Coordinates of C-alpha atoms in Angstrom, one line a residue:
X23 CA -0.1 0.1 -0.3
X24 CA 1.1 3.2 -0.8
X25 CA 0.8 6.8 -1.7
X26 CA 0.6 8.3 -5.2
X27 CA 0.2 11.4 -6.7
X28 CA 0.9 13.3 -10.1
X29 CA 0.3 16.2 -12.6
X30 CA -0.3 16.4 -16.3
X31 CA 0.1 19.6 -18.1
X32 CA 0.1 20.3 -22.0
X33 CA 1.2 24.0 -21.2
X34 CA 4.2 23.4 -18.7
X35 CA 7.7 21.6 -19.0
X36 CA 6.9 19.6 -16.0
X37 CA 10.8 18.6 -15.8
X38 CA 11.0 22.3 -14.5
X39 CA 8.6 21.7 -11.8
X40 CA 10.1 19.0 -9.6
X41 CA 9.7 21.1 -6.6
X42 CA 6.1 21.2 -7.0
X43 CA 5.7 17.6 -7.6
X44 CA 8.4 16.7 -4.6
X45 CA 5.8 18.7 -2.2
X46 CA 2.9 16.9 -3.5
X47 CA 4.5 13.8 -2.8
X48 CA 5.9 14.8 0.7
X49 CA 2.3 15.0 1.9
X50 CA 1.8 11.4 1.6
X51 CA 4.9 10.2 3.2
X52 CA 2.7 8.6 6.1
X53 CA 1.3 6.1 3.6
X54 CA 4.6 5.0 2.3
X55 CA 7.4 5.3 4.8
X56 CA 9.7 2.9 3.0
X57 CA 10.7 4.8 -0.1
X58 CA 9.7 7.7 -2.3
X59 CA 10.4 8.5 -6.0
X60 CA 9.3 10.8 -8.9
X61 CA 9.6 10.6 -12.6
X62 CA 9.1 13.5 -14.7
X63 CA 8.8 14.1 -18.5
X64 CA 7.8 17.3 -20.4
X65 CA 3.8 16.9 -20.0
X66 CA 3.6 14.2 -17.0
X67 CA 4.8 13.8 -13.5
X68 CA 4.3 11.0 -11.7
X69 CA 5.3 10.4 -7.9
X70 CA 5.2 7.7 -5.4
X71 CA 5.6 7.0 -1.7
X72 CA 6.2 3.3 -0.8
X73 CA 4.8 1.1 1.7
X74 CA 6.8 -2.2 0.9
X75 CA 4.7 -5.2 0.9
X76 CA 5.7 -7.5 -1.8
X77 CA 9.1 -7.7 -3.6
X78 CA 10.9 -5.4 -0.8
X79 CA 13.8 -4.6 -3.1
X80 CA 12.5 -4.8 -6.6
X81 CA 9.2 -3.0 -6.3
X82 CA 10.3 0.7 -6.6
X83 CA 8.2 3.5 -8.0
X84 CA 7.1 5.1 -10.3
X85 CA 8.0 1.9 -12.4
X86 CA 8.6 2.0 -16.1
X87 CA 8.9 -0.3 -19.1
X88 CA 9.2 0.2 -22.8
X89 CA 6.2 0.4 -24.7
X90 CA 5.8 -2.5 -27.0
X91 CA 7.0 -1.8 -30.4
X92 CA 8.2 1.7 -29.4
X93 CA 11.5 3.5 -29.2
X94 CA 13.6 4.2 -26.4
X95 CA 11.7 7.2 -25.4
X96 CA 8.2 5.6 -25.6
X97 CA 7.5 4.6 -21.9
X98 CA 4.7 3.0 -20.0
X99 CA 5.4 4.3 -16.6
X100 CA 3.2 3.7 -13.4
X101 CA 2.5 4.9 -9.9
X102 CA 0.3 2.2 -8.0
X103 CA -1.1 1.8 -4.8
X104 CA -2.7 -1.4 -3.4
X105 CA -2.5 -5.1 -3.9
X106 CA -3.7 -7.2 -6.8
X107 CA -4.5 -10.5 -5.4
X108 CA -4.4 -12.8 -8.5
X109 CA -1.0 -11.0 -9.9
X110 CA 0.8 -14.5 -9.8
X111 CA -2.2 -16.1 -12.3
X112 CA -1.7 -13.0 -14.2
X113 CA 2.3 -12.8 -14.3
X114 CA 2.1 -16.8 -15.5
X115 CA -0.1 -15.5 -18.4
X116 CA 1.7 -12.7 -19.3
X117 CA 4.8 -14.8 -19.2
X118 CA 3.1 -17.0 -21.6
X119 CA 2.5 -14.1 -23.9
X120 CA 6.3 -13.4 -24.2
X121 CA 6.7 -10.7 -21.3
X122 CA 9.8 -10.9 -19.7
X123 CA 9.5 -9.9 -15.8
X124 CA 12.4 -8.2 -13.9
X125 CA 10.8 -8.0 -10.6
X126 CA 8.3 -10.2 -8.5
X127 CA 6.2 -7.2 -8.1
X128 CA 2.2 -7.0 -8.4
X129 CA 3.2 -3.5 -9.8
X130 CA 5.2 -4.8 -12.8
X131 CA 2.4 -7.1 -13.2
X132 CA -0.1 -4.4 -13.9
X133 CA 2.3 -2.6 -15.9
X134 CA 3.1 -5.4 -18.2
X135 CA -0.8 -5.9 -18.2
X136 CA -1.7 -2.9 -19.7
X137 CA 1.2 -3.2 -22.1
X138 CA -0.8 -6.6 -23.3
X139 CA -4.5 -5.5 -23.2
X140 CA -4.6 -1.7 -22.9
X141 CA -7.4 -0.4 -21.1
X142 CA -9.1 -3.6 -20.6
X143 CA -6.4 -4.7 -18.3
X144 CA -8.7 -3.4 -15.4
X145 CA -11.3 -6.2 -16.0
X146 CA -8.9 -8.7 -15.2
X147 CA -7.4 -7.5 -11.8
X148 CA -8.7 -8.9 -8.2
X149 CA -7.9 -6.6 -5.6
X150 CA -7.8 -3.2 -4.3
X151 CA -5.9 -0.6 -6.1
X152 CA -5.7 2.9 -7.5
X153 CA -2.9 3.7 -10.0
X154 CA -1.8 6.2 -12.5
X155 CA -0.4 5.0 -15.8
X156 CA 1.2 7.4 -18.5
X157 CA 1.7 6.4 -22.0
X158 CA 4.3 8.2 -23.6
X159 CA 3.3 7.1 -26.9
X160 CA 0.2 9.4 -26.9
X161 CA 0.9 11.2 -24.4
X162 CA -2.2 9.8 -22.2
X163 CA -2.7 9.5 -18.7
X164 CA -5.1 6.3 -17.2
X165 CA -6.4 6.7 -13.9
X166 CA -8.1 3.8 -12.3
X167 CA -10.0 3.2 -9.1
X168 CA -11.0 -0.8 -7.8
X169 CA -14.2 -1.9 -7.9
X170 CA -15.2 -1.4 -4.4
X171 CA -13.6 1.7 -3.9
X172 CA -11.0 0.5 -1.0
X173 CA -8.3 2.4 -2.1
X174 CA -9.0 6.3 -2.5
X175 CA -7.9 8.2 -5.6
X176 CA -8.6 12.1 -6.0
X177 CA -8.4 14.6 -9.0
X178 CA -8.4 18.4 -9.6
X179 CA -9.5 19.4 -13.5
X180 CA -7.0 22.1 -14.7
X181 CA -7.3 24.4 -17.6
X182 CA -4.1 22.2 -19.3
X183 CA -4.4 19.1 -17.8
X184 CA -5.3 17.5 -14.5
X185 CA -3.7 16.9 -10.7
X186 CA -4.3 13.5 -9.1
X187 CA -3.4 11.9 -5.8
X188 CA -4.2 9.1 -3.2
X189 CA -5.7 11.8 -0.5
X190 CA -6.9 15.7 -1.1
X191 CA -3.7 16.7 0.9
X192 CA -1.1 16.0 -2.1
X193 CA -3.5 17.9 -4.5
X194 CA -3.9 21.0 -2.0
X195 CA 0.1 21.0 -2.1
X196 CA -0.5 22.2 -5.7
X197 CA -0.5 25.9 -6.2
X198 CA -3.2 25.5 -8.6
X199 CA -5.6 23.5 -6.1
X200 CA -8.4 25.7 -4.6
X201 CA -8.8 25.5 -0.7
X202 CA -12.2 26.5 -1.0
X203 CA -15.1 24.9 0.5
X204 CA -18.5 26.4 -0.3
X205 CA -22.2 25.6 0.3
X206 CA -21.8 22.3 -1.9
X207 CA -18.9 21.2 -0.1
X208 CA -20.2 22.0 3.4
X209 CA -23.5 20.1 2.7
X210 CA -21.2 16.9 2.2
X211 CA -19.2 17.7 5.1
X212 CA -22.0 17.7 7.5
X213 CA -24.4 15.1 5.9
X214 CA -23.6 11.6 7.6
X215 CA -24.1 9.9 4.2
X216 CA -21.5 9.8 1.7
X217 CA -22.3 11.1 -1.9
X218 CA -20.0 9.2 -4.4
X219 CA -17.7 11.2 -6.2
X220 CA -18.0 14.3 -4.1
X221 CA -14.8 15.5 -2.4
X222 CA -16.1 18.6 -0.4
X223 CA -13.2 20.7 -1.7
X224 CA -14.0 23.2 -4.7
X225 CA -13.2 21.8 -7.9
X226 CA -12.1 18.6 -6.6
X227 CA -13.4 15.3 -7.2
X228 CA -13.2 11.3 -6.1
X229 CA -12.7 8.9 -8.6
X230 CA -15.8 6.7 -8.3
X231 CA -15.4 2.9 -7.7
X232 CA -15.1 0.9 -10.4
X233 CA -14.3 3.4 -13.0
X234 CA -11.3 4.6 -15.0
X235 CA -10.4 8.2 -16.3
X236 CA -8.5 8.7 -19.2
X237 CA -7.1 12.4 -20.0
X238 CA -5.2 13.4 -23.2
X239 CA -5.0 16.4 -25.5
X240 CA -8.4 15.6 -26.7
X241 CA -9.7 16.0 -23.1
X242 CA -10.8 13.7 -20.3
X243 CA -13.4 10.7 -20.4
X244 CA -14.7 8.4 -17.8
X245 CA -15.5 4.8 -18.3
X246 CA -17.2 2.3 -15.9
X247 CA -15.7 -1.2 -15.8
X248 CA -17.7 -2.6 -13.0
X249 CA -21.1 -2.1 -11.1
X250 CA -23.6 -4.0 -9.0
X251 CA -25.9 -5.7 -11.3
X252 CA -29.0 -7.8 -10.7
X253 CA -28.7 -11.1 -11.8
X254 CA -31.2 -14.3 -11.2
X255 CA -29.8 -16.5 -8.3
X256 CA -30.6 -20.0 -9.1
X257 CA -28.4 -22.1 -6.3
X258 CA -30.6 -23.8 -3.4
X259 CA -29.5 -23.3 0.1
X260 CA -26.7 -26.1 0.8
X261 CA -25.1 -25.0 -2.7
X262 CA -25.2 -21.2 -1.6
X263 CA -23.9 -21.9 1.8
X264 CA -21.0 -24.1 0.2
X265 CA -20.0 -21.3 -2.7
X266 CA -19.8 -18.6 -0.1
X267 CA -17.2 -20.9 2.3
X268 CA -15.6 -21.6 -1.0
X269 CA -15.2 -18.0 -2.1
X270 CA -14.3 -16.9 1.5
X271 CA -11.3 -19.8 1.7
X272 CA -9.9 -18.6 -1.4
X273 CA -10.1 -14.7 -0.8
X274 CA -8.4 -15.4 2.7
X275 CA -5.9 -17.1 1.0
X276 CA -5.2 -14.5 -1.3
X277 CA -5.0 -11.8 0.9
X278 CA -2.6 -13.4 3.6
X279 CA 0.2 -13.1 0.7
X280 CA 2.9 -10.6 1.8
X281 CA 6.7 -10.5 2.4
X282 CA 6.2 -8.6 5.7
X283 CA 4.6 -9.4 9.0
X284 CA 0.7 -9.8 8.8
X285 CA -1.9 -9.9 11.2
X286 CA -5.7 -9.6 11.5
X287 CA -8.2 -7.4 13.5
X288 CA -10.2 -9.3 16.1
X289 CA -13.4 -8.0 17.7
X290 CA -15.0 -11.3 18.8
X291 CA -17.9 -10.7 16.4
X292 CA -19.0 -13.2 13.3
X293 CA -16.9 -11.3 10.6
X294 CA -13.4 -11.1 12.2
X295 CA -13.6 -14.3 14.2
X296 CA -14.5 -15.9 10.7
X297 CA -11.5 -14.6 9.0
X298 CA -9.3 -15.9 12.2
X299 CA -11.0 -19.2 11.5
X300 CA -10.1 -19.0 7.7
X301 CA -6.6 -17.6 7.8
X302 CA -5.4 -20.1 10.8
X303 CA -6.6 -23.2 8.5
X304 CA -5.0 -21.9 5.0
X305 CA -2.0 -21.8 7.4
X306 CA -2.6 -25.5 8.3
X307 CA -3.2 -26.4 4.7
X308 CA 0.0 -24.7 3.6
X309 CA 1.8 -26.5 6.5
X310 CA 0.2 -30.0 5.3
X311 CA 1.4 -29.5 1.9
X312 CA 4.7 -28.6 2.9
X313 CA 4.9 -25.6 0.8
X314 CA 9.1 -25.9 0.8
X315 CA 9.0 -25.4 4.2
X316 CA 9.8 -27.0 7.4
X317 CA 6.9 -28.9 8.8
X318 CA 5.7 -28.0 12.4
X319 CA 4.1 -30.4 14.8
X320 CA 1.9 -27.8 16.5
X321 CA -1.3 -27.8 14.4
X322 CA -1.7 -23.8 15.0
X323 CA 1.6 -23.2 13.0
X324 CA 2.9 -23.2 9.5
X325 CA 5.8 -24.5 8.3
X326 CA 7.7 -21.5 9.3
X327 CA 6.4 -21.5 12.8
X328 CA 4.0 -18.7 12.1
X329 CA 0.5 -18.5 13.8
X330 CA -2.1 -16.1 12.5
X331 CA -1.6 -12.9 14.6
X332 CA -4.7 -11.2 16.3
X333 CA -5.0 -7.6 17.8
X334 CA -8.3 -6.0 19.4
X335 CA -9.0 -2.7 21.2
X336 CA -10.4 -2.2 24.7
X337 CA -10.8 0.6 27.0
X338 CA -9.2 0.6 30.3
X339 CA -12.3 1.6 32.2
X340 CA -14.3 -0.4 30.0
X341 CA -15.1 -3.0 32.9
X342 CA -16.8 -0.2 35.1
X343 CA -17.9 2.2 32.5
X344 CA -19.6 -0.2 30.2
X345 CA -23.5 0.0 29.5
X346 CA -25.6 -2.1 27.4
X347 CA -27.3 -0.5 24.6
X348 CA -29.7 -1.3 21.8
X349 CA -26.7 -1.9 19.5
X350 CA -24.3 -3.4 21.9
X351 CA -25.5 -5.8 24.7
X352 CA -22.1 -7.3 25.3
X353 CA -18.4 -6.5 25.4
X354 CA -16.0 -7.8 23.1
X355 CA -13.5 -9.3 25.6
X356 CA -15.1 -12.6 26.7
X357 CA -15.9 -13.8 22.8
X358 CA -12.4 -12.4 21.8
X359 CA -10.9 -14.8 24.2
X360 CA -12.9 -17.8 23.1
X361 CA -11.9 -17.3 19.6
X362 CA -8.0 -17.0 20.4
X363 CA -8.5 -20.1 22.6
X364 CA -10.4 -22.1 20.1
X365 CA -8.5 -20.9 16.9
X366 CA -4.9 -20.8 18.4
X367 CA -4.0 -17.4 17.6
X368 CA -0.9 -15.1 18.7
X369 CA -3.3 -12.4 20.4
X370 CA -2.7 -8.8 21.5
X371 CA -5.1 -6.4 23.3
X372 CA -4.5 -2.9 22.9
X373 CA -5.8 -0.9 25.6
X374 CA -6.7 2.6 25.4
X375 CA -7.4 5.2 28.2
X376 CA -9.5 8.0 27.8
X377 CA -6.6 10.6 28.5
X378 CA -5.2 9.2 25.2
X379 CA -8.4 9.4 23.4
X380 CA -8.9 12.9 24.6
X381 CA -5.6 14.3 23.6
X382 CA -5.8 17.1 20.8
X383 CA -2.6 16.1 19.3
X384 CA -4.5 12.7 18.5
X385 CA -7.7 14.6 17.3
X386 CA -5.1 16.8 14.9
X387 CA -3.8 13.7 13.6
X388 CA -7.2 12.0 12.5
X389 CA -8.2 15.3 11.1
X390 CA -5.0 15.7 9.2
X391 CA -5.4 12.0 8.1
X392 CA -8.8 12.6 6.4
X393 CA -7.9 16.0 5.3
X394 CA -11.4 17.1 6.6
X395 CA -13.5 16.7 9.7
X396 CA -15.2 13.2 10.2
X397 CA -18.5 12.2 11.4
X398 CA -17.2 9.2 13.9
X399 CA -15.8 11.2 17.0
X400 CA -13.7 9.1 19.2
X401 CA -14.2 5.9 17.2
X402 CA -11.7 7.7 14.7
X403 CA -9.4 8.6 17.5
X404 CA -9.4 4.8 18.8
X405 CA -9.1 3.6 15.6
X406 CA -5.9 5.7 14.8
X407 CA -4.1 4.6 18.2
X408 CA -5.2 1.1 17.7
X409 CA -3.3 0.9 14.1
X410 CA -0.5 2.9 15.3
X411 CA 0.1 0.0 17.8
X412 CA -0.6 -2.6 15.4
X413 CA 2.2 -1.4 13.2
X414 CA 4.8 -1.7 15.8
X415 CA 4.1 -5.5 15.1
X416 CA 2.7 -5.7 11.5
X417 CA 2.9 -4.2 8.1
X418 CA -0.2 -5.7 6.8
X419 CA -3.8 -6.4 8.5
X420 CA -6.9 -8.0 7.4
X421 CA -10.5 -6.8 8.8
X422 CA -13.9 -7.6 8.5
X423 CA -15.3 -4.4 6.9
X424 CA -18.5 -5.0 4.6
X425 CA -19.8 -8.2 5.9
X426 CA -22.6 -6.7 7.5
X427 CA -23.4 -4.4 4.4
X428 CA -23.1 -7.6 2.1
X429 CA -24.9 -10.3 4.3
X430 CA -27.4 -7.9 6.5
X431 CA -26.1 -7.5 9.5
X432 CA -27.1 -4.3 10.7
X433 CA -30.2 -3.6 12.7
X434 CA -31.5 -1.2 10.1
X435 CA -31.9 -4.6 7.8
X436 CA -34.4 -5.8 10.1
X437 CA -36.3 -3.0 11.9
X438 CA -39.5 -2.4 10.3
X439 CA -39.3 1.6 10.5
X440 CA -36.3 1.4 8.6
X441 CA -37.5 -1.0 6.1
X442 CA -40.5 1.0 5.3
X443 CA -38.6 4.5 5.2
X444 CA -38.3 6.7 2.2
X445 CA -34.9 7.6 3.5
X446 CA -31.6 6.0 3.9
X447 CA -32.0 3.1 6.7
X448 CA -29.8 4.2 9.0
X449 CA -31.2 7.9 9.0
X450 CA -34.5 6.4 9.7
X451 CA -33.2 5.1 12.9
X452 CA -30.5 7.3 13.8
X453 CA -31.0 10.8 11.9
X454 CA -32.9 12.5 14.7
X455 CA -29.9 12.2 17.0
X456 CA -27.4 13.1 14.3
X457 CA -30.1 16.5 13.4
X458 CA -29.9 17.4 17.1
X459 CA -26.2 17.5 16.8
X460 CA -26.2 19.4 14.0
X461 CA -27.6 22.3 16.0
X462 CA -24.1 23.2 16.6
X463 CA -24.6 25.1 13.3
X464 CA -25.8 28.9 13.5
X465 CA -29.4 28.8 12.4
X466 CA -28.8 30.9 9.5
X467 CA -26.1 28.4 8.1
X468 CA -28.8 25.7 8.7
X469 CA -31.1 27.5 6.9
X470 CA -28.9 28.1 3.9
X471 CA -27.5 24.4 3.6
X472 CA -31.0 22.7 4.1
X473 CA -29.5 19.7 4.8
X474 CA -32.8 17.3 5.1
X475 CA -33.7 18.5 1.6
X476 CA -30.1 17.9 0.2
X477 CA -30.4 14.1 2.0
X478 CA -33.5 13.8 0.6
X479 CA -32.2 14.6 -2.9
X480 CA -29.3 12.3 -2.8
X481 CA -31.5 9.6 -1.4
X482 CA -33.7 10.0 -4.8
X483 CA -30.5 9.6 -6.9
X484 CA -29.4 6.7 -5.2
X485 CA -32.4 5.0 -5.3
X486 CA -32.9 5.5 -9.2
X487 CA -29.6 3.7 -9.6
X488 CA -30.7 0.5 -7.9
X489 CA -30.7 -2.6 -10.1
X490 CA -33.7 -4.9 -10.3
X491 CA -34.8 -8.2 -11.7
X492 CA -38.1 -8.0 -14.3
X493 CA -40.9 -8.9 -12.0
X494 CA -39.0 -8.2 -8.6
X495 CA -41.0 -6.7 -6.0
X496 CA -42.6 -6.3 -2.7
X497 CA -39.9 -7.5 0.4
X498 CA -37.1 -9.0 -2.3
X499 CA -37.2 -5.7 -4.2
X500 CA -37.2 -3.6 -0.7
X501 CA -34.2 -5.5 0.6
X502 CA -32.0 -5.2 -2.5
X503 CA -32.2 -1.4 -2.3
X504 CA -31.3 -1.5 1.3
X505 CA -28.5 -3.5 0.4
X506 CA -27.2 -1.1 -2.3
X507 CA -27.6 1.7 -0.2
X508 CA -25.7 0.1 2.2
X509 CA -22.8 -1.0 -0.3
X510 CA -22.7 2.4 -2.2
X511 CA -23.7 4.9 0.3
X512 CA -22.7 3.9 3.6
X513 CA -19.9 1.3 2.9
X514 CA -17.5 4.1 1.3
X515 CA -17.7 5.9 4.7
X516 CA -16.2 3.1 6.6
X517 CA -13.5 2.1 3.9
X518 CA -12.4 5.7 4.0
X519 CA -12.0 5.7 7.6
X520 CA -10.4 2.4 7.8
X521 CA -7.7 3.3 4.8
X522 CA -6.9 7.2 6.3
X523 CA -6.9 5.9 9.8
X524 CA -4.5 3.1 9.2
X525 CA -2.4 4.7 6.3
X526 CA -1.8 7.5 8.7
X527 CA 0.3 5.0 10.7
X528 CA 2.0 3.1 7.8
X529 CA -0.5 0.1 8.3
X530 CA -1.9 -1.8 5.4
X531 CA -5.6 -3.0 6.1
X532 CA -7.0 -5.4 3.8
X533 CA -11.0 -5.9 3.6
X534 CA -11.5 -9.7 2.2
X535 CA -15.3 -9.4 2.2
X536 CA -14.9 -6.4 -0.6
X537 CA -13.5 -9.2 -3.2
X538 CA -15.8 -8.2 -5.9
X539 CA -16.6 -12.2 -6.4
X540 CA -18.3 -12.3 -3.3
X541 CA -20.2 -9.0 -3.6
X542 CA -21.7 -10.1 -7.0
X543 CA -23.0 -13.5 -5.7
X544 CA -24.0 -12.3 -2.4
X545 CA -25.9 -9.2 -3.5
X546 CA -28.0 -11.4 -5.5
X547 CA -28.8 -14.0 -3.2
X548 CA -32.5 -13.5 -2.1
X549 CA -33.1 -11.8 1.4
X550 CA -34.9 -15.1 2.0
X551 CA -31.5 -17.2 1.9
X552 CA -29.5 -14.6 3.9
X553 CA -32.0 -14.7 6.6
X554 CA -32.9 -18.3 6.2
X555 CA -33.1 -19.3 10.1
X556 CA -34.7 -15.9 11.0
X557 CA -31.5 -14.0 12.2
X558 CA -29.2 -11.7 10.7
X559 CA -26.3 -13.2 8.4
X560 CA -27.9 -16.6 8.2
X561 CA -25.9 -17.3 5.5
X562 CA -22.5 -16.3 6.7
X563 CA -23.1 -18.1 9.8
X564 CA -23.7 -21.2 8.0
X565 CA -20.8 -21.0 6.0
X566 CA -18.4 -20.4 8.8
X567 CA -20.0 -21.8 11.8
X568 CA -17.7 -24.9 12.1
X569 CA -14.8 -23.1 12.5
X570 CA -15.9 -21.0 15.4
X571 CA -17.0 -21.5 18.9
X572 CA -20.8 -21.9 19.3
X573 CA -21.1 -18.5 21.4
X574 CA -19.5 -16.7 18.8
X575 CA -21.2 -17.9 15.8
X576 CA -24.6 -17.4 17.5
X577 CA -23.4 -13.7 19.0
X578 CA -25.4 -11.0 17.6
X579 CA -24.0 -7.8 15.7
X580 CA -22.3 -5.5 17.7
X581 CA -20.9 -2.3 16.6
X582 CA -17.0 -0.9 16.6
X583 CA -16.8 0.0 20.6
X584 CA -17.1 3.6 21.9
X585 CA -15.8 5.1 25.3
X586 CA -18.6 5.6 27.7
X587 CA -15.9 7.3 30.2
X588 CA -17.2 10.6 31.6
X589 CA -13.8 11.9 31.6
X590 CA -13.4 12.0 27.8
X591 CA -17.1 14.2 28.2
X592 CA -15.2 16.5 30.2
X593 CA -12.2 16.4 28.4
X594 CA -14.5 17.5 25.4
X595 CA -16.0 20.8 27.3
X596 CA -12.4 21.8 28.7
X597 CA -11.0 21.6 24.9
X598 CA -14.0 23.3 23.5
X599 CA -13.9 26.1 26.3
X600 CA -10.4 27.2 25.0
X601 CA -11.5 26.7 21.3
X602 CA -14.4 29.5 22.4
X603 CA -12.0 31.6 23.9
X604 CA -10.0 31.8 21.1
X605 CA -12.8 33.1 18.6
X606 CA -11.7 31.6 15.3
X607 CA -13.5 34.3 13.0
X608 CA -14.0 31.2 10.3
X609 CA -15.0 28.9 13.0
X610 CA -17.9 30.7 14.5
X611 CA -19.2 32.0 11.2
X612 CA -20.4 28.3 11.6
X613 CA -21.0 27.4 14.8
X614 CA -23.5 28.7 17.3
X615 CA -22.0 30.3 20.0
X616 CA -25.5 29.9 22.4
X617 CA -25.4 26.1 21.6
X618 CA -21.7 25.8 22.6
X619 CA -22.0 27.8 25.6
X620 CA -25.1 25.4 26.6
X621 CA -22.7 22.0 25.7
X622 CA -19.5 23.3 27.7
X623 CA -21.6 24.0 31.0
X624 CA -23.8 21.0 31.3
X625 CA -23.0 18.0 33.6
X626 CA -20.6 15.7 32.0
X627 CA -22.2 12.6 33.0
X628 CA -25.4 13.6 31.8
X629 CA -24.4 14.9 28.1
X630 CA -26.5 12.9 25.5
X631 CA -24.7 11.4 22.5
X632 CA -26.2 14.3 20.3
X633 CA -24.3 16.8 22.6
X634 CA -21.2 14.8 22.5
X635 CA -21.1 14.2 18.9
X636 CA -21.7 18.2 18.4
X637 CA -18.7 18.8 20.5
X638 CA -16.3 16.5 18.8
X639 CA -17.9 18.2 15.6
X640 CA -16.8 21.2 16.8
X641 CA -13.3 20.6 18.0
X642 CA -12.8 18.7 14.8
X643 CA -13.6 21.8 12.8
X644 CA -11.4 23.8 14.6
X645 CA -8.5 21.6 14.2
X646 CA -9.2 21.4 10.4
X647 CA -9.3 25.4 10.1
X648 CA -6.0 25.8 12.1
X649 CA -4.4 23.1 9.7
X650 CA -5.8 23.7 6.3
X651 CA -6.7 27.5 6.8
X652 CA -9.8 26.9 4.2
X653 CA -11.8 29.5 2.8
X654 CA -15.4 28.7 4.1
X655 CA -18.4 30.6 2.0
X656 CA -22.1 29.7 1.9
X657 CA -22.0 30.8 -1.7

C-alpha cells in the first residue's frame, strides 16, 4: 500500500517543476514511509511514496517499461497503490505471451498487463488498487480505481491538464488547487451519508469505484468497468452456503500473501472471527502440503512457525463504565478470548485510556489523515491509536469490513421502520440524533444548507441507480434496495475511515469481504436465503460455523466500541472552552455560540450522545481550520 500523486500539463514543461511534485509527494509520506520516487517528462510527472509489502527490493516506483513496438523514449510509467491478489496467475499468463519480468512485484504485473491488453487490463485485476499510468506514445494518462473503492483516488481538472492523488492533501499542495469549501462542500461535510464522487473541496472530485479515467490532449473521459447488477440466483441453500465458503477460503488465502509481517483485527464478532478461522485453516493447509518449508508438529503453526497474529482494542475503564445499549448488549473481550483459544492465534490486546483519546494531538492527527472533519468522533481516535500500536508489530492487517453491508448484519436491515422508510435506513433509525448534533451550526447556516432537503435529493439519486430483476417486487425488491444503499452509500464512509486511519500510521489494511466475486454473488442472493434461520447474517454464519465457538457463531451483531468514560466528555468540554475563548472567525461563522456555551456548561455525566457528537464536530472543525486555513463560504 502506498501513496500516489502526479500532474499532467500540456502547457508547461514539468521537468522544470520538480519542486512542486516533490511537495505533493511529501504530503503522502505517512502512506509510504519506506521509499519515495518521482518520474518527470515534459508533460507528465508521477510520484510515489512506498509502503513495501511484496518484493521489498524490486518493487520501487514509479516503475517504467518500454512500450511494445516503441522507441527508447516510448515508455509506459506507473505509480500504483494497493494489492492485486491474482497477480501470480496474471504473471504466468503474461509470461506465456512473451513478457519478461524484472521484479516479483504486482506493480510490474499491472504495468505489463496494460502493455498487453490496454485499458481492458482493469477487468482482469482482482484486488484493492488505485493507480495512474502514463503512456508516452499517445501522451495519455489512465487513472483507475478498484471496484469497491477500497483505495482512494482524487483529482482536480486544470485548464491544461489534471492533478491527481491518493488524498486531497497532495492536491492541495499544488498552487493551482482551490482551498475553498463552498455551500455544496459544506452540505457534504455535515451530511452523515457519503455522495459518491464528491470531495468537499471546490473543484476536486473523487474517482468513483469501478471506473477509470483517460486524460489526453483531446480532453477527459470516464468509463465504468464494473457496477453492481441484478442477476437471477438459481442455487439452492446448500449450494449457496458451499459457494460462499469456497469464495471465502480462496479470498482469505490470497489476501494473506505478503513479504512482511501480517495480522488480523479481531473483535470477537462473526465477521472478524470467521477471518481468523479461515486464515488459520489456510496456514494449516500450507503446512500440510509442505510448501517447501519445514513442517511443524503444532497444528496452529505453518511450516515457518507462524501463527495467525490477532489484535483487538478495548478501553482501560470498560469494566466499570460499560453500559448495555440497543446496539451493544455485550463487551467484546469474552468472545475474543474464546476465539483466541479455539483458533490458536497469537493475540495482543491494545488497551486505550480516555486521556489518550482526549489528547488534542490525536484529534489533529485524525483530521490531518482525513483532510476534513469526520462524523465518527472518538471511534476515529481509537482506530488511529489501535493502528499505531498494531504497526509496531505488523505491516499488513486483515479486517472484517463490508460483511454487515453484504450479508445484512445491521439493525436497519431488520427494523420495520427502517425497512419501510423512504430515506436511508440508518437515517430512519438514527437521523434524529444526528440532526440534534447539527444544532451546533448557526441557524442561518442551517437555513442556507437545507441539509434535510439535500439528503432527500441524494436518497432519490441513489434509489434511481438500484438494479432490479424483471418482476421483482415486495420484500425482495425492498431488501435489494437496502443492500444496494449499504454497499454504495454507507460502506464508503467506513472504507475511507479504515484507509485514512491505517495509512496515517503506515499500516496496510485489507478487506476480504470486499472481493468483487463475493459481492456479486451475495448481492444477488435472495433475502430469504440470507436470513433463512430468521436471524441476521444466516448465510455467513452457516458458511463458517464449523470454524468458530458456538457462542461466537451465534453472537448478535455489535458495532465498533466507543468509550463510555465520563472523563472523555469532561475533556471535550475543557477543550471546547479553549476553542471558544480563541474566537476563530471562520469557525464561529458556522458554530452557534449559544449551543456551544450550553454544551460546555452541562454535567458531563448527563451528556447525551447528540451533544457529545456536536462537541466532537466543533473540535474537529477547529483543528481542520487551523491545519488547512480553508476559505469557507455559503455561496
